[in-house]
Coordinates of C-alpha atoms and ligand atoms in Angstrom, one line a residue:
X1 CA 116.0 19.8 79.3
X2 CA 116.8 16.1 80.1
X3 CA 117.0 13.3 77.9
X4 CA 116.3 9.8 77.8
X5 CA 118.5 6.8 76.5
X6 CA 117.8 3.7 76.0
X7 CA 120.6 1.2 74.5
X8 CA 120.0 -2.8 74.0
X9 CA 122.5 -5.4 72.8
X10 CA 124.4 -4.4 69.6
X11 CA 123.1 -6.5 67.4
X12 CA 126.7 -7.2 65.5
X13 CA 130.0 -6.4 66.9
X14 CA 131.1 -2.6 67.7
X15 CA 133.2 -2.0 64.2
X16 CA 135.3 1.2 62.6
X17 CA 137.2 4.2 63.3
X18 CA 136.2 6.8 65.7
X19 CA 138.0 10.1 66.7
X20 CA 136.5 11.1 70.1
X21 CA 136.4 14.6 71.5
X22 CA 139.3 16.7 72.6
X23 CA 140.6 16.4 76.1
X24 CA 138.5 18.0 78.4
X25 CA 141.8 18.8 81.0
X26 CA 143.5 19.8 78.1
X27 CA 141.2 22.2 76.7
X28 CA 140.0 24.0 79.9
X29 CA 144.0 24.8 80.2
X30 CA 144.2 25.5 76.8
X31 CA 141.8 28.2 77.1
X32 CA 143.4 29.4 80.8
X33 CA 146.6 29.9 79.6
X34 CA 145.7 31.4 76.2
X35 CA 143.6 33.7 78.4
X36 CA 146.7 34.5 80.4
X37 CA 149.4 34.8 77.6
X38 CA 150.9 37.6 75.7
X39 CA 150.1 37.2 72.0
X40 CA 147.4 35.0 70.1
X41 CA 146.7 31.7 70.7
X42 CA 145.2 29.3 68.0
X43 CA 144.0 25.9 69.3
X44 CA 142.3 23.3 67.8
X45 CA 140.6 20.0 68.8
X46 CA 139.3 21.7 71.4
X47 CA 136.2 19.8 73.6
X48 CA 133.4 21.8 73.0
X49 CA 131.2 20.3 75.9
X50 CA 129.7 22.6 78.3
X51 CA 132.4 22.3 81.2
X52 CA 134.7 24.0 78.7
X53 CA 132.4 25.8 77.1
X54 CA 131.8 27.2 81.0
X55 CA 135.5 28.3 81.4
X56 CA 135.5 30.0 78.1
X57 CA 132.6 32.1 79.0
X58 CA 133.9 33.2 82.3
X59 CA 137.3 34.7 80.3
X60 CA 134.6 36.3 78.2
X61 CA 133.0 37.8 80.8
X62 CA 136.2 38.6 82.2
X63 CA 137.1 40.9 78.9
X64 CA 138.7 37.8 76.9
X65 CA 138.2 38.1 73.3
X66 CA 138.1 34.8 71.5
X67 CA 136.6 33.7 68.1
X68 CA 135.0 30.3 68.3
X69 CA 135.0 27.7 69.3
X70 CA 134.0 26.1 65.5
X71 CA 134.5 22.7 64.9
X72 CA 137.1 22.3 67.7
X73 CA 139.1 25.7 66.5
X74 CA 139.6 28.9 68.9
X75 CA 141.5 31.6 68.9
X76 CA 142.2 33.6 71.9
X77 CA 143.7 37.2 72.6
X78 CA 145.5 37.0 75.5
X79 CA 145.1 39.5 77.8
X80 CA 148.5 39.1 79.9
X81 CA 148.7 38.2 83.6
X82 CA 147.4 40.9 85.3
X83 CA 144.7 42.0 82.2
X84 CA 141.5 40.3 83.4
X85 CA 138.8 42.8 84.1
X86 CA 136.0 42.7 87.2
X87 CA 133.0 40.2 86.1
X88 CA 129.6 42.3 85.8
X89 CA 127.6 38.6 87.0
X90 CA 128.5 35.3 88.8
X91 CA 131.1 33.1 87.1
X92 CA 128.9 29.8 86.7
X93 CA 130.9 27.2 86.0
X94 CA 128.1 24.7 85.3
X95 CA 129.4 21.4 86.1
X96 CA 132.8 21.4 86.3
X97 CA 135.4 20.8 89.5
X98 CA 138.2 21.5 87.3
X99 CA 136.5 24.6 85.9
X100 CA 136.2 25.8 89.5
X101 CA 138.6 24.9 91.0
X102 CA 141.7 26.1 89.1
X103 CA 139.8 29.3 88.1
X104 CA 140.1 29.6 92.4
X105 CA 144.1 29.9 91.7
X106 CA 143.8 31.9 88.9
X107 CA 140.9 34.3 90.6
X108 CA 143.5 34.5 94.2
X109 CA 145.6 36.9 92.7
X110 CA 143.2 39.6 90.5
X111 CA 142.8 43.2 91.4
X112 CA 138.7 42.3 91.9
X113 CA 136.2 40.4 93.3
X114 CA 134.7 37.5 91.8
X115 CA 131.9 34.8 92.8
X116 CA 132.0 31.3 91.6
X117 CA 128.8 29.2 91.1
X118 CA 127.9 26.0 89.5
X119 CA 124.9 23.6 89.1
X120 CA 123.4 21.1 91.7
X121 CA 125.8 18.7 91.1
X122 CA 128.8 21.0 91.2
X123 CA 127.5 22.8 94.5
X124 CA 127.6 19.8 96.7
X125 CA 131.3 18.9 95.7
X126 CA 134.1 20.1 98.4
X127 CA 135.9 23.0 97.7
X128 CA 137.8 23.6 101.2
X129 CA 140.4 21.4 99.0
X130 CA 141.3 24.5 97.2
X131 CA 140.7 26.9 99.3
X132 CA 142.7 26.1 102.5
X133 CA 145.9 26.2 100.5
X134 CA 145.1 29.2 98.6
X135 CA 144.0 30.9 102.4
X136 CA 147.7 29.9 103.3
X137 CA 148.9 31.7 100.0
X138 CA 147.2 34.9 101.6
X139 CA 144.2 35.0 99.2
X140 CA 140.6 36.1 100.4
X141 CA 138.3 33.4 99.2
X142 CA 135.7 31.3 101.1
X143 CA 133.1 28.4 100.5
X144 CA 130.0 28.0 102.3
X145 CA 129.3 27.0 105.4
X146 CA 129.3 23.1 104.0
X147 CA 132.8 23.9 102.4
X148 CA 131.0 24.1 98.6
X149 CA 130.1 26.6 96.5
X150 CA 129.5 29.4 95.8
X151 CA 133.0 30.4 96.5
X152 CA 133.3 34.4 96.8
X153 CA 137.1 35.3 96.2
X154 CA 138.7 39.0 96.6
X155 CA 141.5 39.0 94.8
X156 CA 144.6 40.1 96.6
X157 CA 147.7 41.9 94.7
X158 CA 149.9 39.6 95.6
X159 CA 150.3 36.0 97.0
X160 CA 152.8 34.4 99.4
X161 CA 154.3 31.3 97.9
X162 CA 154.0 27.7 99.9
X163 CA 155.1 24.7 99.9
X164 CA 152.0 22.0 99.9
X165 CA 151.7 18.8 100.5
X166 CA 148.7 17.3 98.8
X167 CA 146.6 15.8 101.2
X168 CA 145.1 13.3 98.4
X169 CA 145.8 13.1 95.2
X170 CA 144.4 15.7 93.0
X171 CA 145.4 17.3 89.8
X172 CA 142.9 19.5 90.1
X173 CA 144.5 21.1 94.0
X174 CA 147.6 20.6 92.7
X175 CA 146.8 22.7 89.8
X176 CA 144.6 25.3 91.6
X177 CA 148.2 26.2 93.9
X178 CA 150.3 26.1 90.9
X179 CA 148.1 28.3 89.2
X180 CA 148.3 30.9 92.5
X181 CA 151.8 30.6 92.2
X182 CA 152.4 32.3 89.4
X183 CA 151.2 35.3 91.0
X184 CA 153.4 34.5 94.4
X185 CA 156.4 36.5 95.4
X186 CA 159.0 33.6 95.0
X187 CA 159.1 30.0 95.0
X188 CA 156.0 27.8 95.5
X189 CA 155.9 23.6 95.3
X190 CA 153.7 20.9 95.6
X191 CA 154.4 17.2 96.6
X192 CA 152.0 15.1 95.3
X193 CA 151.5 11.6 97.3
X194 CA 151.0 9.8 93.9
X195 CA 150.9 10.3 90.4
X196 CA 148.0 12.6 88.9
X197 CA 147.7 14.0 85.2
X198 CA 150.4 16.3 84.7
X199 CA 148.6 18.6 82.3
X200 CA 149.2 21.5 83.4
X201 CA 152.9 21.5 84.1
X202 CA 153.6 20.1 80.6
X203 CA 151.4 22.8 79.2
X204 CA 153.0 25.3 81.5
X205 CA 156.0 24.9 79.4
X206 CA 154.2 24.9 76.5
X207 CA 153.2 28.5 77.2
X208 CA 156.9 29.4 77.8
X209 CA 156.7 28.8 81.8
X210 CA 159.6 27.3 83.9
X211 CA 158.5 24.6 86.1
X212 CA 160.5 21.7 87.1
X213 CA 159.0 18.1 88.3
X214 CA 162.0 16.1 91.0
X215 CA 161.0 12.7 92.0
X216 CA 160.6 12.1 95.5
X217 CA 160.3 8.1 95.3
X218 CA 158.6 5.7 93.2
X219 CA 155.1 7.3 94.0
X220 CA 155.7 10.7 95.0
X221 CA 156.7 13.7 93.1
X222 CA 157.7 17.9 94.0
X223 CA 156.5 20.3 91.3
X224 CA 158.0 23.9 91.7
X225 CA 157.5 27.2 89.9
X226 CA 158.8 31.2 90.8
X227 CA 155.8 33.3 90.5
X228 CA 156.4 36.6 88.7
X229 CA 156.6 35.4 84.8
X230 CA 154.2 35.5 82.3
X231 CA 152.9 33.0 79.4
X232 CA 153.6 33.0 75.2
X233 CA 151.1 32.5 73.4
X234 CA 151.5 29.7 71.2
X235 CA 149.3 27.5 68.8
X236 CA 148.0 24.0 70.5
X237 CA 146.5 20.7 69.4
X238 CA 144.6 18.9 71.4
X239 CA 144.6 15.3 71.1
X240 CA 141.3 13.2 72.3
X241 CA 140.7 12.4 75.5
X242 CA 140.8 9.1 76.5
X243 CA 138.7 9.2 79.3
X244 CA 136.0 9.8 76.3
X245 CA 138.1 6.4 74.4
X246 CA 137.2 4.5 77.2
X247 CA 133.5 4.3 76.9
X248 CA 134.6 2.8 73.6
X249 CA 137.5 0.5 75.0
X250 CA 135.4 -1.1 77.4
X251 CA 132.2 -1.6 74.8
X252 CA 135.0 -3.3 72.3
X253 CA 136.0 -5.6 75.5
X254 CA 132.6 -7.0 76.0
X255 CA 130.6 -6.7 72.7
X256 CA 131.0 -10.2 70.9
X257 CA 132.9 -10.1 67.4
X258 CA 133.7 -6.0 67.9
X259 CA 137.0 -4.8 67.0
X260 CA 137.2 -0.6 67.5
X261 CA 139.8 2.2 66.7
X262 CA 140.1 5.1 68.6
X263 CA 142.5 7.8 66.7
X264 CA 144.9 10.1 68.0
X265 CA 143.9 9.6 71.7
X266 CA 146.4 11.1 74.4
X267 CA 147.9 8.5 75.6
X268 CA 150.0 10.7 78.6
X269 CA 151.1 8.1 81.2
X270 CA 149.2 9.7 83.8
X271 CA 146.4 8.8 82.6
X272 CA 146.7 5.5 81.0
X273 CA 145.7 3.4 83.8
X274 CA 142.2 2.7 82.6
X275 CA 144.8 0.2 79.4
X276 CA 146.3 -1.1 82.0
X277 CA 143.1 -2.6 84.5
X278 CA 141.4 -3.7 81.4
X279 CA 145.0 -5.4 79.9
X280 CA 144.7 -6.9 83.6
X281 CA 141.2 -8.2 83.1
X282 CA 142.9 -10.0 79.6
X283 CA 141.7 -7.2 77.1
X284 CA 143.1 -6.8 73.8
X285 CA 144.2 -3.3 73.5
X286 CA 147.0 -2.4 70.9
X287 CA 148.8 1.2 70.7
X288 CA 149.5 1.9 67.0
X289 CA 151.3 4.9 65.7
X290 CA 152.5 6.6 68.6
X291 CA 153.8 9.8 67.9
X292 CA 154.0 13.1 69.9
X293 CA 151.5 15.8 69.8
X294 CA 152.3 19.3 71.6
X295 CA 154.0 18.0 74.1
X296 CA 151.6 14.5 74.9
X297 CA 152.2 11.8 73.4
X298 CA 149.6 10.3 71.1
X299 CA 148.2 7.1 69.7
X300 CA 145.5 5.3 67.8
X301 CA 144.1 2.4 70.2
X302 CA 142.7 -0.9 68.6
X303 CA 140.6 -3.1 70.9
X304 CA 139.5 -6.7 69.6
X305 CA 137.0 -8.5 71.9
X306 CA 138.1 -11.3 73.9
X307 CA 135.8 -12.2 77.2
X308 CA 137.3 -10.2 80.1
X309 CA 138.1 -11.8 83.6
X310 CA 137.7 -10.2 87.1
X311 CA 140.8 -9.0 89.1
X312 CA 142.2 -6.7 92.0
X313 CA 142.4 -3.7 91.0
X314 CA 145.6 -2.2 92.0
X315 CA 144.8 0.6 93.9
X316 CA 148.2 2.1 92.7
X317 CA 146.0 2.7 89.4
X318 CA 143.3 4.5 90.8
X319 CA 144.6 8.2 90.5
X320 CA 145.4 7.2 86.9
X321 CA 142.3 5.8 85.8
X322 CA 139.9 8.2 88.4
X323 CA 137.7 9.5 85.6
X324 CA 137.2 5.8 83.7
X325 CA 135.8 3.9 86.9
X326 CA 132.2 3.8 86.2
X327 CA 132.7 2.0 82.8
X328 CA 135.3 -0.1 84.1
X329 CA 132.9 -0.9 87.0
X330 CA 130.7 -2.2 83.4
X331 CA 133.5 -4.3 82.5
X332 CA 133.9 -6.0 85.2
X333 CA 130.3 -6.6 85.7
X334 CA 130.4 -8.6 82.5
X335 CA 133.8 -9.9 83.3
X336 CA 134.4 -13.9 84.3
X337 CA 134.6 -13.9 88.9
X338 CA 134.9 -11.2 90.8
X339 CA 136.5 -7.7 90.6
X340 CA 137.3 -5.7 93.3
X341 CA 137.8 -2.1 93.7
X342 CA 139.8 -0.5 96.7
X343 CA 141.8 2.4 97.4
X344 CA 139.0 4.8 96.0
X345 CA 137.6 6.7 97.7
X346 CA 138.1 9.9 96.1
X347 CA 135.4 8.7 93.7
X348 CA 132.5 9.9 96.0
X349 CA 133.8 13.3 95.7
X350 CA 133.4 13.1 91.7
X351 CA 130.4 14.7 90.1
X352 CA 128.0 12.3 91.8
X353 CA 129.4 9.6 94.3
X354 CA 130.2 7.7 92.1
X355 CA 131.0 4.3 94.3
X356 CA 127.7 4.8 95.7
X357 CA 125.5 5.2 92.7
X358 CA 127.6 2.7 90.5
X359 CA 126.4 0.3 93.2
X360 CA 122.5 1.7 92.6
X361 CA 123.0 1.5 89.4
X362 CA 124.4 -2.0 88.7
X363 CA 122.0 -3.3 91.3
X364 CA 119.2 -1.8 89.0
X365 CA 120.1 -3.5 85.8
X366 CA 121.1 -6.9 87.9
X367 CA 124.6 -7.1 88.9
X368 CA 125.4 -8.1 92.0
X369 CA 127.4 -6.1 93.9
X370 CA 128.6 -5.4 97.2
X371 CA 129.6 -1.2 98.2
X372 CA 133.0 -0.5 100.5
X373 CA 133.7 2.4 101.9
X374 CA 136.4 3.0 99.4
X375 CA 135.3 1.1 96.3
X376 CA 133.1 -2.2 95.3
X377 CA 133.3 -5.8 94.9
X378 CA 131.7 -6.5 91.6
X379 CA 130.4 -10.4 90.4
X380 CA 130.5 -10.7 86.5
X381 CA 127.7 -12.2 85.6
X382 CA 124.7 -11.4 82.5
X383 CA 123.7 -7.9 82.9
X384 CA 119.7 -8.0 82.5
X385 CA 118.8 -4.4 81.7
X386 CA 116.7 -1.9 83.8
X387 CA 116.3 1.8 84.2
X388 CA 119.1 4.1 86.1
X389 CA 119.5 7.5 87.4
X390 CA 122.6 9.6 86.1
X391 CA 122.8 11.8 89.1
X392 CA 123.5 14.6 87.0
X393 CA 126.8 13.0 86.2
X394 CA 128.3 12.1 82.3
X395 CA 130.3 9.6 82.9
X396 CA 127.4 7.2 84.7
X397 CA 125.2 8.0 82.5
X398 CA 127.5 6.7 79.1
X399 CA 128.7 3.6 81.6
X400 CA 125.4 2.7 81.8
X401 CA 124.6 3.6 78.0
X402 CA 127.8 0.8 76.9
X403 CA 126.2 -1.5 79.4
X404 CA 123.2 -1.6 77.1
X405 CA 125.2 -3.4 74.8
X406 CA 125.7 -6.3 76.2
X407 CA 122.1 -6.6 78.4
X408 CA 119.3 -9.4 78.1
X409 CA 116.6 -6.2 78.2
X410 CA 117.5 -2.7 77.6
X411 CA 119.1 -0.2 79.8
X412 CA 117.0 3.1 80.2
X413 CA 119.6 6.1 81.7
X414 CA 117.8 9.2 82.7
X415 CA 119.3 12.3 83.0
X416 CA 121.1 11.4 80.3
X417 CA 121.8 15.4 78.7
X418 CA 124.7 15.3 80.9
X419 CA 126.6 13.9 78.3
X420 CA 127.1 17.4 77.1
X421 CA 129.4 18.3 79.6
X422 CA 132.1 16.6 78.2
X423 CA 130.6 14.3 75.1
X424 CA 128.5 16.4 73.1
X425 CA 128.6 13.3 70.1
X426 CA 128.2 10.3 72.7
X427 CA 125.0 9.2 70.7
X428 CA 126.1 9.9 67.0
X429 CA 129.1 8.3 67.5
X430 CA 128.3 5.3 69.8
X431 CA 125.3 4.7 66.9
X432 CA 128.4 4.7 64.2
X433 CA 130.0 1.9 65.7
X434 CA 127.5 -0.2 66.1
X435 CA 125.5 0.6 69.7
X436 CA 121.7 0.6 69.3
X437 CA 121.2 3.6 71.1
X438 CA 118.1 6.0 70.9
X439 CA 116.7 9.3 72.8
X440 CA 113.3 8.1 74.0
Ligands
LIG501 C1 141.0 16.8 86.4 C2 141.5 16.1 87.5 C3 140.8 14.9 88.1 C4 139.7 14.4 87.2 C5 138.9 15.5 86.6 C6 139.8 16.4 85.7 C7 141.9 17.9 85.9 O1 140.4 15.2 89.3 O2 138.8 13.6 88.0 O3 137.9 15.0 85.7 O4 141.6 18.3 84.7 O5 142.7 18.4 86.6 P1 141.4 15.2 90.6 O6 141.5 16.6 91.1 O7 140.8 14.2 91.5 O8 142.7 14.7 90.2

């Protein structure tokens, strides 16, 4: 299937109240660790987009039983540690790196073997990430000859625990050896150079599992767990995900007369950093009502319109706003001057490269801007309209669906389904708040 968008300028300002969808990191954990726990596990706002949708049927076919997912509720029997049965197929897990990846940890340490596959997108994204540390952990697993997937895993009994320095920063490596570690004879730790979303050690405990977090200085942090325990099942909520909010922030920033809020978004200072580049670029964004929720804090965010001007982009941001760059990359295309982005290059190993065709993209709809080899330099300036290609990835194609609201002529995305993987509602709900927005 593949769908068409087209979006042209809003004709009022974006108005109301939206809830976006559940947290994508969240709820592939969710379903993980429910998986992996003793007990029953009831969750709800769970994103029901096809990356998670993905994990959840590879549990399945792994002899999970789970009722739902319906309107965001699911209920999982957990199956314990060591209760996973052998796959009869493939594990495809569509889309998603974070799918794939942490089911590698998880995968390391079963009593069977296991293949992991995923669309075109998915197998050209490096995997050698995950499975050079898990090879040092004693686990059978291995990529193809390009380092991608398919990645064939046989599992091992047990693991040998490591201590891992991340060679970049990546929740998602970080999370694949934690993940091993469970199954490790002893301790196993991972520095982290800089900051990345913490969800899985806050969910960890959540689940009943010790893991501690020491700072090493103002960047870098040691996370350690003892392998050998198990998980509690436990009942979860997940709060939206603000990389989803974001689309909205940024069409709120440049949208004449718009004024937006976006209820019970995680706010989890890991991944705040997209509030803090636009707040840099002189948006209005207001946290109301912030309140904890499962262990994340939570918030309603209010953005009122006010022009936006270019900046630097700290780079010291970038691993706490990775996911929100193509839409900031629209902000700052219809910001005042110049914006530049540097320090990111871990965006070309995102589900396109997404430096590369953010600078194809805003070239096609009239931006001017120049590509680095790890980010952009992009001039504000009127954004004309055109037609893009979403290289099979979500989060261009809804970047280039909020730049429609702002452009002379309208912005035609194709490829555009991918919205599904995490955004299932993009259309109905960008339409509620005022984007003229259409499948064509
Ligand atoms: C994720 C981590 C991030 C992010 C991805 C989700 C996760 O990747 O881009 O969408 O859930 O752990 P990194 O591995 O680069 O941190």
């Amino acid at each position: 299937m593949s769908l068409k968008l087209s979006t042209n300028k809003a004709s009022k300002g974006l108005r109301g109240s939206i809830r976006v969808p559940g947290d994508k990191s969240m709820s592939h954990r969710s379903v993980m660790f429910s998986s992996l726990a003793t007990g029953t596990s009831n969750i709800t706002g769970l994103l029901e987009g096809e990356d998670v949708l993905a994990t959840l049927a590879a549990f399945r076919a792994m002899g999970v039983e789970a009722q739902g997912p319906d309107n965001g509720k699911l209920t999982i029997e957990g199956v314990g540690m060591r209760g996973l049965s052998a796959p009869e197929s493939d594990l495809d897990m569509g889309n998603s790196g974070t799918a794939m990846r942490l089911m590698c940890g998880i995968l390391a340490a079963q009593n069977f073997a296991s293949k992991l596959v995923g669309d075109e997108s998915l197998s050209s994204r490096p995997m050698r990430r995950v499975t050079v540390p898990l090879t040092s952990m004693g686990a059978r697993c291995a990529t193809d000859e390009d380092g991608c997937p398919p990645i064939h895993i046989r599992g091992v009994e047990s693991l040998e625990p490591i201590d891992y320095k991340l060679p970049m920063a990546s929740a998602q490596v970080k999370s694949a050896v934690l993940l091993a570690g469970l199954y490790a004879d002893g301790e196993t730790s991972v520095t982290e150079p800089a900051p990345t979303r913490d969800h899985t050690e806050r969910m960890l405990k959540a689940y009943g599992y010790e893991c501690e977090t020491e700072k090493n200085n103002e960047k870098s942090s040691t996370i350690r767990l003892r392998g050998g325990g198990s998980l509690t099942a436990t009942d979860i909520d997940i709060p939206s995900d603000i990389s989803s909010a974001a689309f909205f922030m940024v069409a709120a920033s440049i949208v004449p007369d718009s004024q937006i809020t976006l209820e019970h978004v995680c706010i989890n200072p890991t991944r705040t950093g997209v509030i803090d580049i636009l707040k840099a670029m002189g948006a209005d964004i207001k946290l109301l009502n912030v309140r904890a929720v499962g262990g994340e804090p939570v918030a309603d965010i209010k953005v009122t319109y006010v022009g936006l001007k270019g900046c630097d982009i700290d780079p010291n941001l970038v691993p706490l706003a990775i996911d929100e760059f193509p839409v900031i990359c629209i902000a700052a295309a219809c910001a005042e001057g110049v914006t530049t982005v540097s320090g990111a290059e871990e965006l070309r190993a995102k589900e396109s490269d997404r430096i590369a065709v953010m600078v194809e993209g805003l070239r096609s709809v009239g931006v001017e801007v120049e590509e680095r080899r790890d980010g952009m330099v992009v001039t504000g300036g009127v954004i004309e309209g055109g037609e893009v290609q979403s290289h099979h990835d979500h989060r261009i194609a809804m970047s280039f669906a909020i730049a429609g609201g702002v452009s002379s002529n309208s912005v035609v995305i194709n490829g555009a389904e991918t919205v599904a993987t995490s955004f299932p509602n993009f259309v109905d709900l960008a339409s509620e708040a005022g984007l003229s927005i259409e499948a064509v």
